[in-house]
XYZ file of C-alpha atoms in Angstrom:
424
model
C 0.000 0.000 0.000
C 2.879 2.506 0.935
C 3.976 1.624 -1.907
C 1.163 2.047 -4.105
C 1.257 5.280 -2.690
C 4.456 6.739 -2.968
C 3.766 5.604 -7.162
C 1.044 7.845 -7.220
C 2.677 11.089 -5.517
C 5.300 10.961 -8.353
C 2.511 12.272 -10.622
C -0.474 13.007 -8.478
C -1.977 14.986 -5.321
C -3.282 11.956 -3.337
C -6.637 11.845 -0.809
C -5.714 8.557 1.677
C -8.825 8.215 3.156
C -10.825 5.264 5.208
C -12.478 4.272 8.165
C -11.599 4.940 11.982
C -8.791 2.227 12.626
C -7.643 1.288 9.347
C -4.074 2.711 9.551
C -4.434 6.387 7.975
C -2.231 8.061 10.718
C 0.303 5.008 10.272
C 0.260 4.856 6.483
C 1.106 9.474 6.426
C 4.096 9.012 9.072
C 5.374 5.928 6.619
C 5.637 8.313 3.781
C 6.603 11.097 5.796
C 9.212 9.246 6.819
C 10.051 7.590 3.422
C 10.705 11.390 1.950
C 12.884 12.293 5.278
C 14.886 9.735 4.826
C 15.618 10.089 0.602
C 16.285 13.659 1.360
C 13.055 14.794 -0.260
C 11.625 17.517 1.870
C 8.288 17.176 3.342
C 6.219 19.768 5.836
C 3.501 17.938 8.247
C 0.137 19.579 8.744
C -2.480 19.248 11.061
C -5.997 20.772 10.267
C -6.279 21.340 14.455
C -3.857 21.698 16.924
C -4.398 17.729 18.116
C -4.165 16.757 14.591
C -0.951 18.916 14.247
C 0.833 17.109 17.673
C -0.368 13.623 16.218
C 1.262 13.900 12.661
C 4.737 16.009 14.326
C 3.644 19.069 12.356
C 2.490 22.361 12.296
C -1.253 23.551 12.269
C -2.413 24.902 8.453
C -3.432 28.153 10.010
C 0.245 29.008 11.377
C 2.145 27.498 8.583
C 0.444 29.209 5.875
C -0.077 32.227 7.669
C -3.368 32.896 7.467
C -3.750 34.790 11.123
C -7.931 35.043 11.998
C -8.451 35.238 7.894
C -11.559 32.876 7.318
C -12.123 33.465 3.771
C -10.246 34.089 0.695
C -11.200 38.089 0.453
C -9.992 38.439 4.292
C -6.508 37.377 3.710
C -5.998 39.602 0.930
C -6.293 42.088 2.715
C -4.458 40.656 5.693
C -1.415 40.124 3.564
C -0.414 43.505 2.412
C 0.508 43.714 5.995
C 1.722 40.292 6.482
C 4.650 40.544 3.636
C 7.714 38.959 5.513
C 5.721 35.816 6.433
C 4.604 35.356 2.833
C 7.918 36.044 1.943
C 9.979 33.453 3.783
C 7.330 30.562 3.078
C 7.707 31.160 -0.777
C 11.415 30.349 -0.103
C 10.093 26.936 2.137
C 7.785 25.961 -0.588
C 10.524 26.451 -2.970
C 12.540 23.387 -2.016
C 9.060 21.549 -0.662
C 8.520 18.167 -2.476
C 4.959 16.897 -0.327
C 3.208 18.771 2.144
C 0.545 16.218 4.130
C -2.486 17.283 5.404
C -3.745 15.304 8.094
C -7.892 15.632 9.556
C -9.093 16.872 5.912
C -12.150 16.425 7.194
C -12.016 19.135 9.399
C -11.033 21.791 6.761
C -13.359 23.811 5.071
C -13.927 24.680 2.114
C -12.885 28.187 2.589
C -9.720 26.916 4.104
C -9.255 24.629 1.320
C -9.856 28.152 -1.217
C -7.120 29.734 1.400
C -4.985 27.277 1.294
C -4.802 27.126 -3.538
C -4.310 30.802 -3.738
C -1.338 30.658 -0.925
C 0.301 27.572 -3.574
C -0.449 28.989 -6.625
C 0.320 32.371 -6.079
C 4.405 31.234 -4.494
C 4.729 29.105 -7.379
C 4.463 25.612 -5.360
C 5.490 22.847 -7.525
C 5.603 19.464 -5.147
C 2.670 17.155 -4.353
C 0.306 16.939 -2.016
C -1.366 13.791 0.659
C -4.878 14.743 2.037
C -5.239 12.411 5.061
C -8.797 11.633 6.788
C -12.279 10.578 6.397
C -15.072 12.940 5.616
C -17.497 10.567 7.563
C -15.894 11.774 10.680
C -15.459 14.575 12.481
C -16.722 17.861 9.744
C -15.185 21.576 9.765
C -16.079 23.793 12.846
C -18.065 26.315 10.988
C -19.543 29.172 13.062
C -23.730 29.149 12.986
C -26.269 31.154 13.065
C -28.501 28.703 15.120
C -27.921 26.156 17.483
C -29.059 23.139 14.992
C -27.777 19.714 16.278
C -26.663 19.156 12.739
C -26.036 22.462 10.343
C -24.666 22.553 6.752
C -21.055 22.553 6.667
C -19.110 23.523 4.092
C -16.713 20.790 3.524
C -13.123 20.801 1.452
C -14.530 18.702 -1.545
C -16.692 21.172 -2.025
C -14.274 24.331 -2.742
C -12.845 25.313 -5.883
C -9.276 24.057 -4.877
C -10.060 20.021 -4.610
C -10.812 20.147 -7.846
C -8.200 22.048 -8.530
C -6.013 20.067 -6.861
C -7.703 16.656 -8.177
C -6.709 14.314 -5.775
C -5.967 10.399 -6.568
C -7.877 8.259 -4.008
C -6.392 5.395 -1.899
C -8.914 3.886 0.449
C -8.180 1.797 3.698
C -10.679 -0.947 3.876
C -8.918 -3.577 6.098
C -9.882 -2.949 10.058
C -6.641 -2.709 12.668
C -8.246 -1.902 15.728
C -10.122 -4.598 16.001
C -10.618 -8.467 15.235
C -14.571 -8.869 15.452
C -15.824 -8.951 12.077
C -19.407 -8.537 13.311
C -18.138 -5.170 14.823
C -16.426 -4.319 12.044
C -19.281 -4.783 9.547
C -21.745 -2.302 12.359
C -19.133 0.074 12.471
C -19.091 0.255 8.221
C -22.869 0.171 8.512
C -23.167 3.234 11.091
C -20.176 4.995 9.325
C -22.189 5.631 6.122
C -25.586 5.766 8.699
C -26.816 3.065 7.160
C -29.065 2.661 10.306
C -31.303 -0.875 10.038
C -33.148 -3.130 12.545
C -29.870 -5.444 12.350
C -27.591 -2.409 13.508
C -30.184 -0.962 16.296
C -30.682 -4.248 17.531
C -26.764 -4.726 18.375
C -26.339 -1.093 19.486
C -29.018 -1.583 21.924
C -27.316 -4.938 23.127
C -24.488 -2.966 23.954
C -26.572 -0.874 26.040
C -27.421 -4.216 27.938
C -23.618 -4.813 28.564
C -24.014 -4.468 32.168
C -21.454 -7.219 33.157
C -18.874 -5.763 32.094
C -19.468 -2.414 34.127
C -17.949 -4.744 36.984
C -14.360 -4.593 35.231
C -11.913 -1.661 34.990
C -13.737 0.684 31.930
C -12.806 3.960 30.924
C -15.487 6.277 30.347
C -15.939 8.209 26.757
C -17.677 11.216 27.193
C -19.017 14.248 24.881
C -17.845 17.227 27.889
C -15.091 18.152 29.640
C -16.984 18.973 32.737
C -17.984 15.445 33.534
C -14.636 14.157 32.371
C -13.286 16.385 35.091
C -15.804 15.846 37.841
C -15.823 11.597 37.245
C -11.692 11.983 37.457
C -11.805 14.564 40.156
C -14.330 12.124 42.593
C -12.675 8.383 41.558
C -9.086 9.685 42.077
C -9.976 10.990 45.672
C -11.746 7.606 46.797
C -7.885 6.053 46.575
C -6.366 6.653 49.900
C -2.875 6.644 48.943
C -1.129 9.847 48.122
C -2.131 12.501 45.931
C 1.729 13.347 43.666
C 0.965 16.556 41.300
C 3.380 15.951 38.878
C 4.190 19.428 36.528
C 5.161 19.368 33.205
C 8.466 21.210 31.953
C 8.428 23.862 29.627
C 10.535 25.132 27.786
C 10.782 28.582 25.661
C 13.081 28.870 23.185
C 11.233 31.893 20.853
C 11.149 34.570 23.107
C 8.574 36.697 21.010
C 5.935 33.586 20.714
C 2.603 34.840 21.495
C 1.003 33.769 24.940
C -2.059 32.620 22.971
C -0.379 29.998 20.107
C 1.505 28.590 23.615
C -1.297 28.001 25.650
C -3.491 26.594 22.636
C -0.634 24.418 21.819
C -0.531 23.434 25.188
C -3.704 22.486 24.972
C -3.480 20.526 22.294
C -1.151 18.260 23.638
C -2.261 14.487 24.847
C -0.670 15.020 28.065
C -1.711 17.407 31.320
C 0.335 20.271 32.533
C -0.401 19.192 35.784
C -1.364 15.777 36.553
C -2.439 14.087 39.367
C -1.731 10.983 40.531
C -1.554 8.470 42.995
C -0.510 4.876 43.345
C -3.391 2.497 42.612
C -5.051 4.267 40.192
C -5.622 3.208 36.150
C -4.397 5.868 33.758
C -4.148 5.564 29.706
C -1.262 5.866 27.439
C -1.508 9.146 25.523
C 1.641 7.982 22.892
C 2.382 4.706 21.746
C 6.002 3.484 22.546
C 7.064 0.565 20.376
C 7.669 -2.309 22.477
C 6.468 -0.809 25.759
C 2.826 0.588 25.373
C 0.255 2.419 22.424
C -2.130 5.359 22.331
C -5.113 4.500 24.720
C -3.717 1.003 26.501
C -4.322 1.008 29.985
C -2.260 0.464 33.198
C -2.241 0.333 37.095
C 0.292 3.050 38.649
C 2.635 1.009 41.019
C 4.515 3.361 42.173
C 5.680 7.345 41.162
C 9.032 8.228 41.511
C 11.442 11.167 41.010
C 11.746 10.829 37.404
C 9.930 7.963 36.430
C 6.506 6.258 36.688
C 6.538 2.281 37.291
C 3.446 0.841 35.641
C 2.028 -2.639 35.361
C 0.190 -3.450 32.824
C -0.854 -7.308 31.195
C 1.178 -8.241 34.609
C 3.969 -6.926 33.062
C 5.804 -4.061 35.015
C 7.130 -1.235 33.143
C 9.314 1.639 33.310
C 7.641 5.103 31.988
C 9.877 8.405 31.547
C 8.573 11.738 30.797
C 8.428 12.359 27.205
C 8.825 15.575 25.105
C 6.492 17.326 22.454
C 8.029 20.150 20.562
C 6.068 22.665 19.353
C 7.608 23.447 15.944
C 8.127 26.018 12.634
C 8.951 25.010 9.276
C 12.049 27.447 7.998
C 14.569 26.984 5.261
C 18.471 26.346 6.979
C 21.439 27.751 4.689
C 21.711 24.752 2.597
C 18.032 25.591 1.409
C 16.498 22.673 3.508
C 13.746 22.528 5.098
C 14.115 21.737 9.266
C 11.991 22.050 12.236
C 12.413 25.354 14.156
C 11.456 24.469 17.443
C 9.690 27.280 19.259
C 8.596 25.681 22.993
C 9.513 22.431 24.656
C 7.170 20.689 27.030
C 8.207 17.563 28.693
C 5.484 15.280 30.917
C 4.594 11.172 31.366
C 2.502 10.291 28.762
C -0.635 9.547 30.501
C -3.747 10.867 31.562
C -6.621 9.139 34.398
C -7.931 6.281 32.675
C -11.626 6.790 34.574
C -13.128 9.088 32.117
C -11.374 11.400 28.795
C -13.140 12.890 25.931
C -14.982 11.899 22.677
C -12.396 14.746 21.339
C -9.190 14.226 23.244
C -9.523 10.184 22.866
C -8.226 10.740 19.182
C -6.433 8.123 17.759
C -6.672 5.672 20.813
C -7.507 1.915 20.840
C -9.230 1.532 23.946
C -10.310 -2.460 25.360
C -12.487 -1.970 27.976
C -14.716 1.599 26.959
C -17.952 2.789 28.598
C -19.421 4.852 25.956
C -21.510 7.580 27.203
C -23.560 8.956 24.475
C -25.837 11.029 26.462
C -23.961 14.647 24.746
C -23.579 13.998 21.114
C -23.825 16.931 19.388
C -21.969 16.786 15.649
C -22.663 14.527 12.660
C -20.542 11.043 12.795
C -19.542 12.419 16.551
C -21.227 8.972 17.882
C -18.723 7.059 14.634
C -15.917 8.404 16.456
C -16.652 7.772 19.943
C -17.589 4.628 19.505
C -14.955 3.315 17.086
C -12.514 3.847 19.700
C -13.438 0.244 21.558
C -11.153 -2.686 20.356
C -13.730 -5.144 21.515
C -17.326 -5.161 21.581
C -17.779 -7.612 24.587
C -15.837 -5.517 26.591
C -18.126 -2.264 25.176
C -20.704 -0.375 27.147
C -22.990 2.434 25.638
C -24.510 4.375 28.517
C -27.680 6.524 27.996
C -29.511 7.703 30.295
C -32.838 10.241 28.495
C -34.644 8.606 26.730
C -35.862 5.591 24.353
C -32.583 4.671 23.135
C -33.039 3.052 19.776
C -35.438 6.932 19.057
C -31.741 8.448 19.950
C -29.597 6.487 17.740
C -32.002 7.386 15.103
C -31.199 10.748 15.405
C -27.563 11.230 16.036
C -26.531 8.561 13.648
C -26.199 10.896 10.893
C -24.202 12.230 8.055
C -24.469 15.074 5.469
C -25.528 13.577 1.925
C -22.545 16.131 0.727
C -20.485 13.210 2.106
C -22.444 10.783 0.627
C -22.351 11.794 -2.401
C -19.120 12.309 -2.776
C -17.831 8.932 -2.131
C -20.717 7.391 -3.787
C -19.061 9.225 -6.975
C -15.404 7.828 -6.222
């Protein structure tokens, strides 16, 4: 498949696309690293701030420059007074042979229109990989009402895709998990294809209530009750309580307070978290060999520099790990590096109790209570709920209503999307 790939971005802008679990992420840092290391130079972009951390990248907005701009006619304007930005990423896209944009899904159409104009108009000649699934999460577009599900304006839709006229790759082969019945829902609810066969497992799942009796970590759609359910389960242990702080670095003095904190909050890890021994937190990173993105483990003990976690009675060893938040620049041999504007170094893991539909990004979770009771965005429910690994060990809370009425409703995608790959 990398392969396959790799063929087509000699000639072609590529859209990798597929369901939640298939290997997207995995399949972008493979060719990201394939160009690193044949000297080819390649800049990493993240439609959010999460997105950016996941891939090692930048965010669109601060790469390109674009400031508050939200349309095309705004950043004309903005960048008569924006010339030295403009000016040193004409000399990065230069020498730029693939940019990658990771969480397409999540860029609008305006964006997308932002995004052509800044290419063509600096004379980019490389290729580009659009990474994500449109059935997922869709752009944050700012309404005039407060309708569950409003019209977004997705990237297909602008000018620039077909201007940009991506090749398609699709991932069809499930990772995350081994149940083909699962599998086959999950493609089913994906595309809302919402039947008697699919309601009647969903609701099963609601009737999980063995499995409340292990170790589950709760998915939820707000921070509030992530916060209050980790607050109240971490204070029944009577060991304890360690604050451990995070350590930042500065190293661009003239970085704005703002970019740091959202970048900061972007991260997978706390600034401050708090432990004690006994409790169950969740990997935030995967570590080959040692742990991955949403595995769970007992805390054993915390020490100076080091956390000692058990996990499939197995006792390991975790060190603080460090996310850099970065800046593409040209060096003097015309390359393209990493400018690294702010260090922060933490242990990558958060309370395994409760985290959100949002922050569980890229996780593979086995033993998920899935509280549904707060979904609020088309394919939101997709998301959270592709996150379990196995469906025995799967709980879907709700607590308003007739359930099967619910799923009805919030199972749901725009027929934009629909369309779209129907026409693939």
């Amino acid at each position: 498949m990398k392969n396959n790939i790799l063929t087509l971005l000699e000639t072609n802008n590529v859209f990798l696309t597929g369901g939640a679990g298939v290997g997207k992420s995995y399949f972008a840092k493979e060719i990201i690293s394939y160009y690193k290391n044949n000297l080819l130079q390649v800049v990493a972009l993240g439609s959010t701030g999460i997105s950016a951390v996941e891939i090692g990248g930048q965010t669109i907005h601060s790469f390109f420059g674009f400031g508050i701009c939200n349309c095309l006619e705004e950043l004309i304007l903005f960048d008569k007074k924006n010339r030295k930005k403009i000016k040193d990423l004409k000399e990065i896209l230069k020498s730029c042979d693939l940019i990658v944009i990771d969480e397409i899904s999540m860029v609008s159409s305006n964006l997308m229109d932002m995004m052509r104009y800044r290419l063509e108009s600096l004379n980019f000649n490389g290729k580009i990989l659009f990474v994500g699934d449109f059935f997922q999460l869709p752009p944050v577009i700012k309404r005039k009402n407060n309708s569950l599900f409003s019209n977004n304006i997705y990237a297909f839709e602008s000018s620039a895709w077909e201007f940009f006229s991506p090749k398609t790759v699709e991932l069809k082969e499930m990772k995350r998990t081994k149940d083909k019945k699962f599998f086959e829902i999950l493609n089913k609810i994906r595309i809302s294809l919402i039947d008697d066969k699919v309601l009647d497992y969903l609701v099963s799942l609601s009737k999980n209530i063995e499995v409340k009796n292990i170790n589950l970590t709760g998915l939820y759609g707000r921070n509030n009750e992530v916060y209050k359910i980790n607050y109240q389960r971490l204070h029944e242990h009577n060991t304890k309580e360690m604050v451990l702080k995070a350590s930042l670095q500065i190293h661009e003095k003239k970085i704005s307070q703002n970019k740091l904190q959202n970048w900061i909050n972007s991260l997978p890890v706390d600034e401050e978290l708090k432990l004690k021994e006994g409790v169950p937190v969740l990997f935030t990173s995967n570590k080959w060999g040692k742990f991955f993105n949403g595995e769970r483990g007992i805390v054993k003990e915390i020490l100076n520099d080091s956390l000692m976690i058990e996990k499939n009675n197995r006792l390991i060893k975790v060190q603080k790990q460090d996310f850099d938040l970065i800046e593409y620049k040209n060096n003097k041999n015309g390359d393209i590096e990493e400018n690294v504007l702010a260090s922060m170094s933490q242990f990558p893991v958060k309370l395994a109790y409760a985290i959100t539909i949002h922050k569980s990004q890229g996780m593979s979770i086995d033993n998920l209570l899935c509280n549904i009771d707060h979904i609020f965005t088309p394919s939101q429910f997709y998301v959270a709920i592709s996150r379990a690994t196995n469906p025995k060990n799967l709980y879907l809370q709700y607590s308003k209503g007739d359930l099967r009425e619910y799923l009805m409703k919030v199972i749901k995608i725009s027929d934009k999307v629909k369309n779209f790959y129907d026409k693939l």
